[in-house]
PDB file of C-alpha atoms in Angstrom:
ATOM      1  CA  UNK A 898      84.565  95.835  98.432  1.00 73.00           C
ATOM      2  CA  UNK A 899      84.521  95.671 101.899  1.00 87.00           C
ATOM      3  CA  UNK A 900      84.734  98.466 104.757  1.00 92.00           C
ATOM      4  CA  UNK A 901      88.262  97.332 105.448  1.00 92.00           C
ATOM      5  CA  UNK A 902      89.581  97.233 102.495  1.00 91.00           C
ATOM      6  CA  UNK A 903      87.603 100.357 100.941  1.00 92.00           C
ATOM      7  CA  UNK A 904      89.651 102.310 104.274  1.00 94.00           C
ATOM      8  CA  UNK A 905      92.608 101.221 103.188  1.00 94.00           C
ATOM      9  CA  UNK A 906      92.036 102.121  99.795  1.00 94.00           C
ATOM     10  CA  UNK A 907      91.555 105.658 101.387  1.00 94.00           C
ATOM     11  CA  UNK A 908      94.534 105.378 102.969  1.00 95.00           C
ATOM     12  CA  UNK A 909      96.601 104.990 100.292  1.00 95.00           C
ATOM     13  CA  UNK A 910      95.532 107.677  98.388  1.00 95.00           C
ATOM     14  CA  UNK A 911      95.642 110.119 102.065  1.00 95.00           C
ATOM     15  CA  UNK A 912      98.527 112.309 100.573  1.00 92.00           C
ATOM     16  CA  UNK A 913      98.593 115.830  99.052  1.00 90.00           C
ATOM     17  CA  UNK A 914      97.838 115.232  95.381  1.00 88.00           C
ATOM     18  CA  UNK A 915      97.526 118.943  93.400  1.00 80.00           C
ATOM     19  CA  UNK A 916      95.803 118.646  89.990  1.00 79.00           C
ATOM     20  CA  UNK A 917      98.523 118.116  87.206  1.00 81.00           C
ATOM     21  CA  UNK A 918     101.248 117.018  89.709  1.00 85.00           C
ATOM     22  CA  UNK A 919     103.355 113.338  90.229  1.00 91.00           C
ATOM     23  CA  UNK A 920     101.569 112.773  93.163  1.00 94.00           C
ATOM     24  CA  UNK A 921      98.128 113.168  91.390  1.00 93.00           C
ATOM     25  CA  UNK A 922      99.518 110.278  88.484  1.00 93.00           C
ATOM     26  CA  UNK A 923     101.099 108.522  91.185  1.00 96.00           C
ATOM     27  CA  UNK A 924      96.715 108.251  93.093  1.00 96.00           C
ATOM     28  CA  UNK A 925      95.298 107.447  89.501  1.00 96.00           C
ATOM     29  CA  UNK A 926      97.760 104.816  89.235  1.00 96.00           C
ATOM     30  CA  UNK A 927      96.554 103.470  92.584  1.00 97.00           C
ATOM     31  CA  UNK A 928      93.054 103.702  92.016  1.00 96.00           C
ATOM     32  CA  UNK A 929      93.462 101.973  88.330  1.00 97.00           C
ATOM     33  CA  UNK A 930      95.143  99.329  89.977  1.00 96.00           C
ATOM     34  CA  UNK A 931      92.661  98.862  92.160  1.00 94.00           C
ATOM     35  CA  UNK A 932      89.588  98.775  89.320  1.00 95.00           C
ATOM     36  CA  UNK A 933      91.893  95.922  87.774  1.00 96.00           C
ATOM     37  CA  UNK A 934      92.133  93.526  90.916  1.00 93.00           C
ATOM     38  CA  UNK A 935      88.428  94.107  90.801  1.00 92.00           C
ATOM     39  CA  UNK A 936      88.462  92.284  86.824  1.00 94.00           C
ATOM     40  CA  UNK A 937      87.390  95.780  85.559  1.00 96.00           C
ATOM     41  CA  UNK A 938      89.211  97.461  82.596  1.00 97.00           C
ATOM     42  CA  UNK A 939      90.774 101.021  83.621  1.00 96.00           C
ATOM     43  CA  UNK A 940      92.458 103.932  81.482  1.00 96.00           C
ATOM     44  CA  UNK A 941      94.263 106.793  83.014  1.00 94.00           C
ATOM     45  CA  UNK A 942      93.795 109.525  79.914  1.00 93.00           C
ATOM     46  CA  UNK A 943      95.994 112.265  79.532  1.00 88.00           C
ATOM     47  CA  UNK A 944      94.893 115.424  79.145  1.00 85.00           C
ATOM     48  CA  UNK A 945      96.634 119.157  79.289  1.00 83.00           C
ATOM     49  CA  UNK A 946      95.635 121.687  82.673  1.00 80.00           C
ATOM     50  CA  UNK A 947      96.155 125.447  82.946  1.00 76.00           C
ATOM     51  CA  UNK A 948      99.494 125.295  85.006  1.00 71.00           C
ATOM     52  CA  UNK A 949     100.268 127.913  88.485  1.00 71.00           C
ATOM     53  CA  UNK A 950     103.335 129.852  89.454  1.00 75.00           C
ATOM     54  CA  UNK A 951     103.814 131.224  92.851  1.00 75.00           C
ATOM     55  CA  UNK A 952     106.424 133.192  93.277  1.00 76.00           C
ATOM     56  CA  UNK A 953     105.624 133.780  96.858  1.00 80.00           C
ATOM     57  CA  UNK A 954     103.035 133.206  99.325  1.00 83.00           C
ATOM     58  CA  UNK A 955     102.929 134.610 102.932  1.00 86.00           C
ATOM     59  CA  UNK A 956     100.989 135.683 105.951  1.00 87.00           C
ATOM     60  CA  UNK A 957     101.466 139.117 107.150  1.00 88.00           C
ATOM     61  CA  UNK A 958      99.897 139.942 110.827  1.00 86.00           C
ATOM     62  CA  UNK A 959      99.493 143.692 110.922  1.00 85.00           C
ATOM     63  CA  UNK A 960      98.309 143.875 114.540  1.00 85.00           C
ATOM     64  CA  UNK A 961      98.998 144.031 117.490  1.00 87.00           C
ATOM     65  CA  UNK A 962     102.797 144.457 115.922  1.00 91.00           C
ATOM     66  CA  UNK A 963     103.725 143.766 112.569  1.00 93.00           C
ATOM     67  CA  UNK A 964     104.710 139.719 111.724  1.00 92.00           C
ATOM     68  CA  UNK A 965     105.100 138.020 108.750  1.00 92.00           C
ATOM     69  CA  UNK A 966     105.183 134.387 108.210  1.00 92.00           C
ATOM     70  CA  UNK A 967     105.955 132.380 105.336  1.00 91.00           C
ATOM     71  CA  UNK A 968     103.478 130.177 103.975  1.00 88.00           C
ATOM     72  CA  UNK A 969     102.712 127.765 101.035  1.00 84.00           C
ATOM     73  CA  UNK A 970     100.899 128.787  98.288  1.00 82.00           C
ATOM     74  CA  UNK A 971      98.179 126.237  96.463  1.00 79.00           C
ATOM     75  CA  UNK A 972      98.549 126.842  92.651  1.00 74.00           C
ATOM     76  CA  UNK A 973      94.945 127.179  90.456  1.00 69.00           C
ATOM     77  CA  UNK A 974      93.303 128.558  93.609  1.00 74.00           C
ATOM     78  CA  UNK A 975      92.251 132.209  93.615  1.00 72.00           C
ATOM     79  CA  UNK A 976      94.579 135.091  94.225  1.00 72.00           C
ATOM     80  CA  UNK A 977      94.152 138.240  96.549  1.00 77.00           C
ATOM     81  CA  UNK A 978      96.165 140.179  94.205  1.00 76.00           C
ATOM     82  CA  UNK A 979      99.200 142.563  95.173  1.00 77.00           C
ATOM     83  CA  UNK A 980      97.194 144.086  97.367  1.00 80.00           C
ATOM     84  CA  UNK A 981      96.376 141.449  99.556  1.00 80.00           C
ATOM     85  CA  UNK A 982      93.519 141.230 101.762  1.00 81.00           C
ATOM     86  CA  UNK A 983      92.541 142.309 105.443  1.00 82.00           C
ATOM     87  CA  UNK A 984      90.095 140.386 107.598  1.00 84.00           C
ATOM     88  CA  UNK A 985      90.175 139.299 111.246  1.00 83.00           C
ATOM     89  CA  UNK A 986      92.044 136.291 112.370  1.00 79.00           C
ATOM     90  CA  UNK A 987      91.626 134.071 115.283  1.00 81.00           C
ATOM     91  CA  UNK A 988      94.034 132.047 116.689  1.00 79.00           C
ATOM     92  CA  UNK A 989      92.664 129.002 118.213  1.00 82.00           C
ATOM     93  CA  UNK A 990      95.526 126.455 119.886  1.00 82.00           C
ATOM     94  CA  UNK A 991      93.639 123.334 121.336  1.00 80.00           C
ATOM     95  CA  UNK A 992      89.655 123.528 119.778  1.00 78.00           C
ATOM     96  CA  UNK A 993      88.708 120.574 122.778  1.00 76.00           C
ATOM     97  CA  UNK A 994      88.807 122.993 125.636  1.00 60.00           C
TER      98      UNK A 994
END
């Protein structure tokens, strides 16, 4: 495979793709495809995952004043609990000045 056509390969599959999700079917489909062009046999197996429910994920700034910002949660990751956690935060807007 060649450089060009190994980076578009990457391209193709450059999209979220969550464990047990469409979009992660929808990159092994891709890459199987791509095994076959090459006159190699390919099998996508199923197999059952531990599934994730979020029933809400945010970002709460507790200083200088009080903000909170919605955010989107990434399922089989860890959790901070009810509680939450504190830690510092820094804000950076442009990182090439």
């Amino acid at each position: 495979m060649d450089k060009n056509r190994a980076w578009k390969l990457l391209e193709d599959i450059s999209f979220v793709r969550v464990a047990g999700t469409k979009e992660e079917t929808r990159a092994a489909g891709i890459l199987k495809k791509e095994i076959e062009k090459a006159g190699l046999e390919a099998v996508i197996e199923e197999f059952e995952i531990e599934g994730a429910s979020i029933s809400e994920a945010v970002l709460e700034v507790l200083e200088p004043e009080y903000c909170r910002y919605p955010v989107i949660g990434i399922g089989r990751t860890g959790n901070t609990g009810r509680e939450g956690v504190t830690g510092g935060f820094k804000y950076i807007e442009n990182v090439r000045e």
